CSV table of C-alpha atoms in Angstrom, one decimal:
chain,number,residue,atom,x,y,z
A,18,MET,CA,46.0,4.8,-8.6
A,19,SER,CA,49.3,6.7,-8.5
A,20,LYS,CA,52.0,6.3,-11.1
A,21,GLU,CA,54.5,5.2,-8.5
A,22,SER,CA,52.2,2.4,-7.3
A,23,ILE,CA,52.0,1.1,-10.9
A,24,LEU,CA,55.7,0.8,-11.1
A,25,GLN,CA,55.9,-0.9,-7.7
A,26,ILE,CA,53.2,-3.5,-8.6
A,27,PHE,CA,54.8,-4.2,-12.0
A,28,SER,CA,58.3,-4.5,-10.5
A,29,GLU,CA,57.1,-6.9,-7.8
A,30,ARG,CA,55.3,-9.0,-10.4
A,31,TYR,CA,58.1,-9.1,-13.0
A,32,LYS,CA,61.1,-8.4,-10.8
A,33,ASN,CA,63.2,-11.3,-12.2
A,34,LYS,CA,62.4,-10.5,-15.8
A,35,TYR,CA,62.6,-6.7,-16.3
A,36,ARG,CA,64.3,-3.6,-15.0
A,37,VAL,CA,62.2,-0.5,-15.2
A,38,TYR,CA,63.3,2.9,-16.4
A,39,PRO,CA,61.3,4.9,-13.8
A,40,ASP,CA,61.7,8.3,-15.5
A,41,SER,CA,59.9,7.0,-18.5
A,42,LEU,CA,56.6,6.5,-16.8
A,43,LYS,CA,53.8,8.5,-18.4
A,44,GLU,CA,50.0,8.5,-18.1
A,45,GLY,CA,47.7,9.0,-21.1
A,46,LYS,CA,44.5,7.8,-22.5
A,47,ASN,CA,43.6,6.0,-19.2
A,48,SER,CA,46.8,3.9,-19.5
A,49,PHE,CA,50.3,3.9,-18.2
A,50,PHE,CA,53.4,3.8,-20.4
A,51,PHE,CA,56.9,3.1,-19.4
A,52,MET,CA,60.1,1.5,-20.7
A,53,VAL,CA,61.8,-1.6,-19.4
A,54,ARG,CA,64.8,-3.8,-20.3
A,55,ASN,CA,65.7,-7.4,-19.8
A,56,ASP,CA,69.1,-8.9,-20.4
A,57,LYS,CA,68.8,-8.6,-24.2
A,58,SER,CA,66.6,-5.7,-25.2
A,59,LYS,CA,64.3,-2.8,-24.3
A,60,TYR,CA,60.5,-2.7,-24.5
A,61,LEU,CA,57.6,-0.4,-24.0
A,62,ILE,CA,55.1,-1.5,-21.3
A,63,ILE,CA,51.5,-0.5,-21.5
A,64,VAL,CA,49.3,-1.0,-18.5
A,65,GLY,CA,45.7,-0.1,-19.0
A,66,ASN,CA,42.8,-0.3,-21.3
A,67,TYR,CA,42.9,-3.1,-23.9
A,68,ASP,CA,41.5,-0.8,-26.5
A,69,ILE,CA,44.7,1.2,-26.2
A,70,SER,CA,47.3,-1.5,-25.7
A,71,GLY,CA,45.8,-3.7,-28.3
A,72,LYS,CA,46.9,-1.3,-31.1
A,73,PHE,CA,50.5,-1.8,-30.2
A,74,GLU,CA,52.6,-4.6,-31.7
A,75,GLY,CA,54.0,-6.9,-29.0
A,76,GLU,CA,53.0,-9.6,-26.5
A,77,PHE,CA,50.4,-9.6,-23.7
A,78,LEU,CA,52.1,-10.4,-20.4
A,79,GLY,CA,48.9,-10.8,-18.4
A,80,LYS,CA,46.6,-8.7,-16.3
A,81,LEU,CA,46.7,-6.7,-13.1
A,82,THR,CA,43.7,-6.0,-10.9
A,83,LEU,CA,44.0,-2.6,-9.3
A,84,ASN,CA,41.2,-0.8,-7.3
A,85,LYS,CA,38.8,-3.4,-8.6
A,86,LYS,CA,39.8,-2.6,-12.2
A,87,THR,CA,41.3,-5.2,-14.5
A,88,LEU,CA,44.2,-3.8,-16.6
A,89,SER,CA,46.0,-5.5,-19.4
A,90,VAL,CA,49.8,-5.6,-19.4
A,91,LYS,CA,51.4,-5.5,-22.8
A,92,MET,CA,55.1,-5.6,-23.8
A,93,ALA,CA,55.4,-3.6,-27.0
A,94,TYR,CA,58.4,-3.6,-29.4
A,95,LEU,CA,60.4,-0.4,-29.9
A,96,ASN,CA,59.5,-0.2,-33.6
A,97,HIS,CA,58.3,2.7,-35.8
A,98,ARG,CA,54.6,1.7,-35.7
A,99,ASN,CA,54.5,1.6,-32.0
A,100,LEU,CA,56.4,4.9,-31.8
A,101,SER,CA,53.9,6.6,-34.0
A,102,LEU,CA,51.1,5.4,-31.7
A,103,LEU,CA,53.0,6.7,-28.7
A,104,GLN,CA,53.5,10.1,-30.4
A,105,GLU,CA,49.7,10.4,-30.9
A,106,THR,CA,49.4,10.0,-27.1
A,107,PHE,CA,52.3,12.3,-26.2
A,108,PRO,CA,52.7,14.9,-29.0
A,109,TYR,CA,55.9,16.4,-27.3
A,110,LEU,CA,57.7,13.4,-28.8
A,111,TYR,CA,57.5,15.1,-32.2
A,112,PRO,CA,60.6,17.2,-33.1
A,113,SER,CA,60.3,20.9,-33.7
A,114,PRO,CA,62.3,23.7,-35.3
A,115,ALA,CA,64.8,25.7,-33.1
A,116,GLY,CA,64.4,29.0,-35.0
A,117,LEU,CA,67.1,31.5,-33.7
A,118,LYS,CA,67.5,29.9,-30.3
A,119,LYS,CA,71.2,28.9,-29.6
A,120,SER,CA,71.4,25.2,-30.4
A,121,PHE,CA,73.6,22.2,-30.3
A,122,GLY,CA,73.5,19.0,-32.3
A,123,THR,CA,74.4,15.7,-30.8
A,124,GLY,CA,74.9,13.2,-33.6
A,125,ASP,CA,74.6,9.6,-32.5
A,126,ARG,CA,76.1,7.1,-34.9
A,127,LEU,CA,75.0,4.1,-32.8
A,128,GLY,CA,71.4,5.3,-32.0
A,129,ILE,CA,71.7,4.6,-28.3
A,130,ALA,CA,73.2,7.7,-26.8
A,131,THR,CA,70.2,10.1,-26.7
A,132,PRO,CA,69.5,9.5,-22.9
A,133,ALA,CA,73.0,10.6,-22.2
A,134,HIS,CA,72.7,13.6,-24.5
A,135,ILE,CA,69.5,14.7,-22.7
A,136,GLN,CA,71.2,14.4,-19.3
A,137,ALA,CA,74.0,16.7,-20.6
A,138,PHE,CA,71.5,19.4,-21.6
A,139,LYS,CA,69.9,19.4,-18.2
A,140,ASP,CA,69.7,23.0,-16.8
A,141,LYS,CA,71.3,24.4,-20.0
A,142,ASP,CA,69.5,27.1,-22.0
A,143,ILE,CA,70.6,25.5,-25.3
A,144,PHE,CA,68.1,24.0,-27.8
A,145,PRO,CA,69.0,20.3,-28.3
A,146,VAL,CA,69.1,18.8,-31.8
A,147,LEU,CA,68.9,15.2,-30.7
A,148,ALA,CA,68.5,13.5,-34.0
A,149,GLN,CA,71.3,14.5,-36.3
A,150,GLN,CA,73.1,12.4,-39.0
A,151,SER,CA,74.4,13.1,-42.4
A,152,ALA,CA,73.6,11.2,-45.6
A,153,ARG,CA,77.3,10.1,-45.6
A,154,GLU,CA,77.0,8.8,-42.0
A,155,ASN,CA,73.9,6.9,-42.8
A,156,ALA,CA,75.5,5.3,-45.8
A,157,ARG,CA,78.6,4.3,-43.7
A,158,THR,CA,76.6,2.9,-40.8
A,159,GLY,CA,73.9,1.3,-42.8
A,160,ARG,CA,71.1,3.2,-41.0
A,161,THR,CA,68.2,5.1,-42.5
A,162,TRP,CA,66.7,8.6,-41.8
A,163,GLN,CA,63.8,6.9,-40.1
A,164,GLN,CA,66.0,4.8,-37.8
A,165,VAL,CA,68.0,7.7,-36.7
A,166,LEU,CA,64.9,9.8,-35.8
A,167,ASP,CA,63.1,6.9,-34.2
A,168,GLU,CA,66.0,5.9,-32.0
A,169,ALA,CA,66.5,9.5,-30.8
A,170,ILE,CA,62.8,9.7,-29.9
A,171,TRP,CA,62.8,6.4,-28.0
A,172,GLY,CA,65.7,7.9,-26.1
A,173,CYS,CA,63.6,10.9,-25.2
A,174,PHE,CA,60.8,8.7,-23.9
A,175,GLU,CA,63.3,6.5,-21.9
A,176,THR,CA,64.4,9.6,-19.9
A,177,GLY,CA,60.9,11.2,-19.6
A,178,TYR,CA,62.0,14.2,-21.6
A,179,GLU,CA,59.1,16.5,-22.5
A,180,GLY,CA,61.0,19.5,-23.8
A,181,LYS,CA,61.6,20.7,-27.4
A,182,PHE,CA,64.2,19.1,-29.6
A,183,GLY,CA,65.2,19.2,-33.2
A,184,ALA,CA,65.9,16.6,-35.9
A,185,ASP,CA,68.5,17.5,-38.5
A,186,ALA,CA,68.9,15.8,-41.8
A,187,ASP,CA,72.5,16.8,-42.1
A,188,HIS,CA,74.8,17.5,-45.1
A,189,VAL,CA,72.1,16.5,-47.7
A,190,LYS,CA,73.1,16.8,-51.3
A,191,LYS,CA,70.2,15.3,-53.1
A,192,ILE,CA,66.5,16.2,-53.3
A,193,GLU,CA,65.7,12.5,-52.9
A,194,ASP,CA,67.2,12.5,-49.4
A,195,LEU,CA,65.3,15.7,-48.6
A,196,SER,CA,62.1,14.0,-49.6
A,197,LYS,CA,62.8,11.0,-47.4
A,198,ALA,CA,63.8,13.1,-44.4
A,199,VAL,CA,60.6,15.2,-44.7
A,200,ASP,CA,58.5,12.1,-44.9
A,201,CYS,CA,60.2,10.8,-41.7
A,202,GLY,CA,59.4,14.0,-39.8
A,203,TYR,CA,62.7,15.9,-39.7
A,204,THR,CA,62.5,19.6,-38.8
A,205,MET,CA,65.9,20.8,-39.9
A,206,PHE,CA,67.6,20.4,-43.2
A,207,THR,CA,71.3,21.1,-43.8
A,208,ILE,CA,72.2,21.5,-47.5
A,209,ASP,CA,75.7,20.6,-48.6
A,210,PRO,CA,76.3,22.2,-52.0
A,211,SER,CA,80.0,21.4,-52.0
A,212,ASP,CA,79.8,19.5,-55.2
A,213,PHE,CA,78.9,22.8,-56.9
A,214,VAL,CA,81.5,25.0,-55.2
A,215,LYS,CA,84.4,25.9,-57.4
A,216,ASP,CA,87.2,24.9,-55.0
A,217,ASP,CA,90.2,25.0,-57.3
A,218,LEU,CA,90.2,28.7,-58.2
A,219,GLN,CA,93.9,29.1,-57.3
A,220,GLN,CA,94.8,26.6,-60.0
A,221,LEU,CA,93.2,28.6,-62.7
A,222,SER,CA,94.7,31.3,-64.9
A,223,GLU,CA,93.2,34.8,-65.1
A,224,ARG,CA,92.0,33.9,-68.7
A,225,GLU,CA,90.4,30.7,-67.5
A,226,LYS,CA,88.6,32.6,-64.7
A,227,ASP,CA,87.3,35.2,-67.2
A,228,GLU,CA,86.0,32.5,-69.5
A,229,ILE,CA,84.1,30.8,-66.7
A,230,TYR,CA,82.7,34.1,-65.5
A,231,ASN,CA,81.6,35.2,-68.9
A,232,ARG,CA,79.5,32.0,-69.3
A,233,ILE,CA,77.5,32.8,-66.2
A,234,SER,CA,74.0,33.7,-67.3
A,235,GLU,CA,73.4,36.3,-64.5
A,236,LYS,CA,76.8,38.0,-64.8
A,237,ASP,CA,75.4,41.3,-65.9
A,238,LYS,CA,72.7,41.4,-63.2
A,239,LEU,CA,75.2,40.5,-60.5
A,240,GLU,CA,77.5,43.3,-61.6
A,241,LYS,CA,74.7,45.8,-61.4
A,242,LEU,CA,74.0,44.6,-57.9
A,243,TYR,CA,77.5,44.4,-56.5
A,244,LEU,CA,80.3,45.8,-58.7
A,245,ASP,CA,82.0,48.8,-57.0
A,246,LYS,CA,79.7,48.4,-54.0
A,247,THR,CA,81.3,48.9,-50.5
A,248,TYR,CA,80.0,47.5,-47.3
A,249,THR,CA,81.1,48.7,-43.8
A,250,VAL,CA,81.3,45.9,-41.2
A,251,GLY,CA,82.7,46.5,-37.7
A,252,GLY,CA,84.3,49.7,-38.9
A,253,LYS,CA,86.1,48.0,-41.8
A,254,LYS,CA,85.2,48.5,-45.5
A,255,PHE,CA,84.7,45.5,-47.8
A,256,HIS,CA,84.6,46.4,-51.5
A,257,PHE,CA,83.5,44.5,-54.5
A,258,ASP,CA,86.0,45.3,-57.3
A,259,ALA,CA,85.9,43.5,-60.6
A,260,ARG,CA,88.3,40.8,-59.7
A,261,SER,CA,86.9,40.0,-56.2
A,262,LEU,CA,83.3,39.9,-57.6
A,263,ARG,CA,84.4,37.6,-60.4
A,264,ASP,CA,86.2,35.2,-58.1
A,265,ILE,CA,83.4,35.0,-55.6
A,266,VAL,CA,80.7,34.5,-58.3
A,267,ILE,CA,82.8,31.7,-59.9
A,268,THR,CA,83.2,30.0,-56.6
A,269,TYR,CA,79.7,30.1,-55.2
A,270,PHE,CA,77.2,30.8,-58.0
A,271,LYS,CA,76.3,27.3,-58.9
A,272,ALA,CA,76.3,26.2,-55.2
A,273,LEU,CA,73.7,28.9,-54.4
A,274,GLN,CA,71.6,27.8,-57.4
A,275,HIS,CA,71.5,24.3,-55.9
A,276,VAL,CA,70.6,25.7,-52.4
A,277,VAL,CA,67.7,27.7,-53.9
A,278,LYS,CA,66.5,24.6,-55.7
A,279,CYS,CA,66.6,22.6,-52.4
A,280,TYR,CA,64.8,25.3,-50.5
A,281,GLY,CA,62.1,25.6,-53.1
A,282,PHE,CA,61.5,21.9,-52.9
A,283,LEU,CA,61.2,22.0,-49.1
A,284,LYS,CA,58.9,25.0,-49.1
A,285,ASP,CA,56.5,23.2,-51.4
A,286,TYR,CA,56.8,19.7,-49.9
A,287,LYS,CA,57.2,20.3,-46.2
A,288,LYS,CA,54.1,21.0,-44.2
A,289,GLY,CA,54.8,23.4,-41.3
A,290,GLY,CA,57.9,25.3,-40.3
A,291,PHE,CA,61.4,24.1,-40.5
A,292,ASP,CA,65.0,25.2,-39.9
A,293,PHE,CA,67.1,25.6,-43.0
A,294,GLU,CA,70.9,25.5,-42.9
A,295,ILE,CA,73.4,26.1,-45.7
A,296,SER,CA,76.9,24.5,-45.3
A,297,ILE,CA,79.6,26.4,-47.2
A,298,ASP,CA,82.3,24.9,-44.9
A,299,GLU,CA,83.5,22.1,-47.2
A,300,THR,CA,86.2,24.2,-48.9
A,301,SER,CA,90.0,24.2,-48.8
A,302,PHE,CA,90.0,28.0,-48.0
A,303,ALA,CA,88.3,30.2,-45.4
A,304,THR,CA,85.2,32.1,-46.3
A,305,SER,CA,86.0,35.8,-46.5
A,306,PRO,CA,83.7,38.4,-45.1
A,307,LEU,CA,83.1,39.7,-48.6
A,308,ALA,CA,82.1,36.3,-49.8
A,309,HIS,CA,79.9,35.9,-46.7
A,310,ILE,CA,78.1,39.2,-47.7
A,311,PHE,CA,77.6,38.0,-51.2
A,312,ILE,CA,76.2,34.6,-50.1
A,313,THR,CA,73.7,36.0,-47.6
A,314,GLU,CA,72.6,38.9,-49.9
A,315,GLU,CA,72.0,36.4,-52.8
A,316,LEU,CA,70.1,33.9,-50.6
A,317,HIS,CA,67.8,36.6,-49.4
A,318,ARG,CA,67.4,38.1,-52.8
A,319,ARG,CA,66.3,34.7,-54.1
A,320,GLY,CA,63.8,34.3,-51.3
A,321,VAL,CA,65.6,31.7,-49.1
A,322,ASN,CA,64.6,32.0,-45.5
A,323,PHE,CA,67.5,30.4,-43.6
A,324,GLN,CA,68.2,30.1,-39.9
A,325,ASN,CA,71.8,28.8,-40.0
A,326,LEU,CA,74.9,29.3,-42.2
A,327,ALA,CA,78.0,27.2,-41.8
A,328,LEU,CA,81.1,29.0,-43.1
A,329,ARG,CA,84.7,27.8,-43.5
A,330,PHE,CA,86.5,29.7,-40.7
A,331,ILE,CA,90.2,30.3,-40.6
A,332,GLY,CA,92.3,27.7,-38.9
A,333,ASP,CA,92.3,23.9,-39.0
A,334,TRP,CA,89.0,22.2,-38.0
A,335,GLN,CA,89.9,18.5,-37.9
A,336,LYS,CA,87.6,15.7,-36.7
A,337,GLY,CA,87.5,14.8,-33.0
A,338,ILE,CA,90.3,17.1,-31.7
A,339,ASP,CA,90.6,20.7,-30.6
A,340,TYR,CA,91.0,23.7,-32.9
A,341,ILE,CA,94.4,24.1,-34.5
A,342,GLY,CA,95.3,27.7,-35.1
A,343,ASN,CA,95.6,31.1,-33.5
A,344,VAL,CA,92.5,31.7,-31.4
A,345,ASP,CA,93.0,35.5,-31.3
A,346,GLU,CA,93.1,35.6,-35.1
A,347,PHE,CA,90.0,33.4,-35.3
A,348,ALA,CA,88.2,35.7,-32.9
A,349,GLY,CA,89.1,38.8,-35.0
A,350,GLU,CA,87.8,37.2,-38.2
A,351,LEU,CA,84.8,35.8,-36.5
A,352,SER,CA,83.8,39.3,-35.3
A,353,TYR,CA,83.1,40.4,-38.8
A,354,HIS,CA,81.2,37.3,-39.7
A,355,ALA,CA,79.1,37.6,-36.5
A,356,ILE,CA,78.2,41.2,-37.3
A,357,ILE,CA,77.2,40.2,-40.9
A,358,ALA,CA,75.0,37.4,-39.5
A,359,LYS,CA,73.3,39.7,-37.1
A,360,ASN,CA,72.8,42.8,-39.3
A,361,PHE,CA,72.1,41.0,-42.6
A,362,GLY,CA,69.8,38.4,-40.9
A,363,PRO,CA,69.6,37.8,-38.2
A,364,TYR,CA,70.7,34.1,-38.5
A,365,LYS,CA,72.9,31.8,-36.6
A,366,LEU,CA,76.5,30.9,-37.5
A,367,SER,CA,76.9,27.1,-37.5
A,368,LEU,CA,80.1,25.4,-36.5
A,369,HIS,CA,80.7,22.1,-38.2
A,370,SER,CA,83.3,19.5,-37.0
A,371,GLY,CA,82.4,21.0,-33.7
A,372,SER,CA,83.4,18.1,-31.5
A,373,ASP,CA,86.0,18.9,-28.9
A,374,LYS,CA,86.8,22.4,-30.1
A,375,PHE,CA,87.1,23.5,-26.4
A,376,SER,CA,89.5,26.3,-27.0
A,377,VAL,CA,87.1,28.3,-29.2
A,378,TYR,CA,83.7,27.7,-27.7
A,379,PRO,CA,83.7,30.7,-25.3
A,380,THR,CA,84.8,33.0,-28.2
A,381,PHE,CA,82.3,31.5,-30.5
A,382,ALA,CA,79.4,32.1,-28.0
A,383,GLU,CA,80.6,35.6,-27.1
A,384,LYS,CA,81.2,36.9,-30.6
A,385,THR,CA,78.0,35.5,-32.1
A,386,GLN,CA,76.0,36.8,-29.1
A,387,ASP,CA,74.4,33.4,-28.8
A,388,LEU,CA,73.4,33.3,-32.5
A,389,PHE,CA,75.1,30.0,-33.0
A,390,HIS,CA,74.6,26.3,-33.8
A,391,ILE,CA,77.2,23.6,-33.0
A,392,LYS,CA,77.4,20.2,-34.6
A,393,THR,CA,79.0,17.2,-33.0
A,394,ALA,CA,78.8,13.5,-33.8
A,395,GLY,CA,82.0,11.5,-33.7
A,396,THR,CA,82.8,12.5,-30.2
A,397,SER,CA,79.9,10.5,-28.7
A,398,TRP,CA,81.0,7.5,-30.8
A,399,LEU,CA,84.5,7.9,-29.3
A,400,GLU,CA,83.1,7.9,-25.8
A,401,ALA,CA,81.3,4.7,-26.5
A,402,VAL,CA,84.5,3.1,-27.8
A,403,ARG,CA,86.2,4.3,-24.5
A,404,VAL,CA,83.7,2.1,-22.6
A,405,ILE,CA,84.7,-0.8,-24.9
A,406,ALA,CA,88.4,-0.2,-24.2
A,407,GLU,CA,87.8,-0.1,-20.5
A,408,LYS,CA,85.3,-3.0,-20.1
A,409,ASP,CA,86.3,-5.3,-23.0
A,410,PRO,CA,90.0,-4.8,-23.8
A,411,HIS,CA,90.1,-7.8,-26.2
A,412,LEU,CA,87.3,-6.4,-28.3
A,413,TYR,CA,89.0,-3.0,-28.4
A,414,ARG,CA,92.3,-4.4,-29.6
A,415,GLN,CA,90.5,-6.2,-32.4
A,416,ILE,CA,88.7,-3.0,-33.4
A,417,HIS,CA,92.0,-1.0,-33.1
A,418,HIS,CA,93.9,-3.4,-35.4
A,419,PHE,CA,91.0,-3.4,-37.9
A,420,ALA,CA,90.9,0.4,-37.9
A,421,LEU,CA,94.7,0.6,-38.7
A,422,GLY,CA,94.1,-1.6,-41.7
A,423,ASN,CA,91.3,0.6,-43.0
A,424,PHE,CA,92.5,4.1,-42.1
A,425,GLU,CA,94.0,5.0,-45.4
A,426,LYS,CA,90.9,4.1,-47.3
A,427,ASP,CA,88.5,5.8,-44.9
A,428,ARG,CA,90.5,9.0,-44.5
A,429,ALA,CA,90.0,9.9,-48.2
A,430,SER,CA,86.9,12.0,-47.5
A,431,TYR,CA,88.3,13.8,-44.4
A,432,HIS,CA,90.9,16.5,-43.8
A,433,VAL,CA,93.1,15.2,-41.1
A,434,THR,CA,96.9,15.2,-40.3
A,435,THR,CA,96.8,11.9,-38.4
A,436,ASP,CA,100.2,10.3,-37.9
A,437,LEU,CA,99.7,6.6,-37.2
A,438,SER,CA,103.4,6.2,-36.2
A,439,ARG,CA,102.6,8.3,-33.1
A,440,ILE,CA,100.0,5.8,-31.8
A,441,PRO,CA,101.4,3.4,-29.2
A,442,GLU,CA,101.4,-0.3,-30.2
A,443,VAL,CA,98.1,-1.5,-28.8
A,444,ASP,CA,99.3,-5.0,-27.9
A,445,ARG,CA,102.1,-3.6,-25.7
A,446,LEU,CA,99.8,-1.5,-23.6
A,447,PRO,CA,98.3,-3.0,-20.4
A,448,ASP,CA,94.5,-3.2,-20.3
A,449,ASP,CA,94.1,-0.3,-17.9
A,450,GLU,CA,95.9,2.1,-20.3
A,451,LEU,CA,93.8,1.3,-23.4
A,452,LYS,CA,91.1,3.9,-22.7
A,453,GLY,CA,93.9,6.5,-22.6
A,454,LEU,CA,94.2,6.1,-26.4
A,455,LEU,CA,90.9,7.9,-26.7
A,456,ASP,CA,92.7,11.0,-25.3
A,457,GLN,CA,95.5,11.0,-27.8
A,458,PRO,CA,94.7,13.0,-31.0
A,459,ASP,CA,96.1,10.5,-33.5
A,460,SER,CA,94.4,7.4,-32.0
A,461,ARG,CA,91.1,9.4,-31.5
A,462,GLN,CA,91.1,10.3,-35.3
A,463,LEU,CA,91.9,6.7,-36.1
A,464,ILE,CA,88.8,5.4,-34.4
A,465,HIS,CA,86.7,8.5,-35.4
A,466,ILE,CA,87.3,8.2,-39.1
A,467,THR,CA,86.9,4.4,-39.4
A,468,TYR,CA,83.6,4.2,-37.7
A,469,GLY,CA,81.7,3.1,-40.8
A,470,SER,CA,84.1,0.3,-41.6
A,471,ILE,CA,84.1,-0.9,-38.0
A,472,LEU,CA,80.3,-1.0,-37.8
A,473,THR,CA,79.6,-2.6,-41.2
A,474,ALA,CA,82.5,-5.1,-41.6
A,475,LYS,CA,81.4,-8.7,-42.1
A,476,ASP,CA,83.2,-12.0,-42.2
A,477,ARG,CA,82.9,-14.5,-45.1
A,478,LYS,CA,79.7,-15.9,-43.8
A,479,GLY,CA,78.1,-12.5,-43.7
A,480,ASN,CA,78.2,-12.0,-40.0
A,481,PHE,CA,79.2,-8.6,-38.5
A,482,LEU,CA,82.8,-8.6,-37.2
A,483,PHE,CA,82.2,-6.0,-34.5
A,484,ARG,CA,78.8,-4.4,-34.7
A,485,ASN,CA,76.8,-6.9,-32.6
A,486,GLN,CA,79.6,-7.2,-30.0
A,487,ILE,CA,79.8,-3.4,-29.6
A,488,TYR,CA,76.0,-3.1,-29.1
A,489,LYS,CA,76.1,-6.0,-26.7
A,490,ALA,CA,78.9,-4.5,-24.6
A,491,LEU,CA,77.3,-1.1,-24.5
A,492,PHE,CA,74.0,-2.6,-23.5
A,493,LYS,CA,75.7,-4.5,-20.7
A,494,TYR,CA,77.6,-1.4,-19.5
A,495,GLU,CA,74.8,1.1,-20.2
A,496,ASP,CA,75.3,3.1,-17.1
A,497,ASP,CA,79.0,3.6,-17.9
A,498,HIS,CA,78.2,4.5,-21.5
A,499,TYR,CA,75.6,7.1,-20.5
A,500,LYS,CA,78.0,8.6,-17.9
A,501,ASN,CA,80.9,8.9,-20.3
A,502,VAL,CA,78.8,10.5,-23.1
A,503,SER,CA,76.9,12.8,-20.8
A,504,SER,CA,80.0,14.0,-19.0
A,505,HIS,CA,81.8,14.7,-22.3
A,506,ILE,CA,79.0,16.6,-24.0
A,507,LYS,CA,78.5,18.6,-20.8
A,508,LYS,CA,82.1,19.8,-21.2
A,509,HIS,CA,81.1,21.3,-24.5
A,510,LEU,CA,77.9,22.9,-23.3
A,511,ASN,CA,79.5,24.4,-20.2
A,512,LEU,CA,81.9,26.4,-22.3
A,513,LEU,CA,79.0,27.7,-24.5
A,514,ALA,CA,76.5,28.5,-21.7
């Protein structure tokens, strides 16, 4: 019995109830597995041996007799238990580390965009990190590490994807979150030590800096290692004098201690290999090449085997819009960082707030010689909202007004220069012009930054104001949603290929 005939027979039997995702069809353990949807939800269908299908949670739909064999037909729910059983049958559904392959993260705040992301990666030699959310994003959307990973894997199954993919527990600050992510099966861990970075150095007097520096327990050891040492990078000399060493140590020493602690936990707790990334990008100032040298030398000296390092590059890296700054100056500074990453590693340079930075992608890929990782998240959310604006203008207007009322509160944890006065009055725009708001920087950032409030807001009775309506609309217009997201992510990847 061919796989195609299974789909044909099932479709004929249940044509008025379910629509089949034909690319999802897989055969294993003498059974056939594929995904379907009705007008409300998606399900896993198992046709085959009852001993196999009986393990899955769901409902039996009946039996099919094929080639004198009686096969059970079960409709299983897309839950964690069933996914675990499916992974036992198809091990390629487990995430894996990327190592030093060039890679790209597609954060999905709604948990339904993975099929579109996979389509964007087609024919691209870039490792996809399909499950990627930060602890902050999970808190703002009300999702868990497990939900994020499970939804991405179900998306892989829906498309029939059998390639490698990663799962990134992003911007983790606490060991508790690392532990949960490891237990869920993540393969990449991005440590955010920003709470330990001394970001206000410019506000301190020389005496205050000296006092802080003199209290650092490893001060003498660090001076023996670095003081008066000169490094030549790309033909330019970078020298640790007393002042520069003091300032770099004050800024990053405690942060590096936290990173070492997190790495030690993962090395002991995580079975198997993993990708380890350090995020030093959450600062108000750019990371100098000299500071980069200190950070990488110290991490290696302390036994941290890392694959990615996210620096704070020069220029303005705001959410959801293109790079603001001089691209030539960025390219010049990036050259030094890329040489350091290659010669002191090798390891990949990671670009955070990577959504829509179209003007710098070619430079980033070229200068790093493909030793790069890019992170996106909000841009896929914006493409989902674009579908809402086009297909359900009334719902979009409600979301837009709500976002305006919550913007000042939600912007507190972001660096943006959004000017709400530049956003057109939404009620004066005709329906067919609403989607154009998602092309305007200020309105893009408005919707980008307020995603958490939009998805979790409830009325007095405890009902979601928008969440269920958003999911319902995107389920109804799924093809449009997938097309929008895939096309937009492909724009990113084309400039990096």
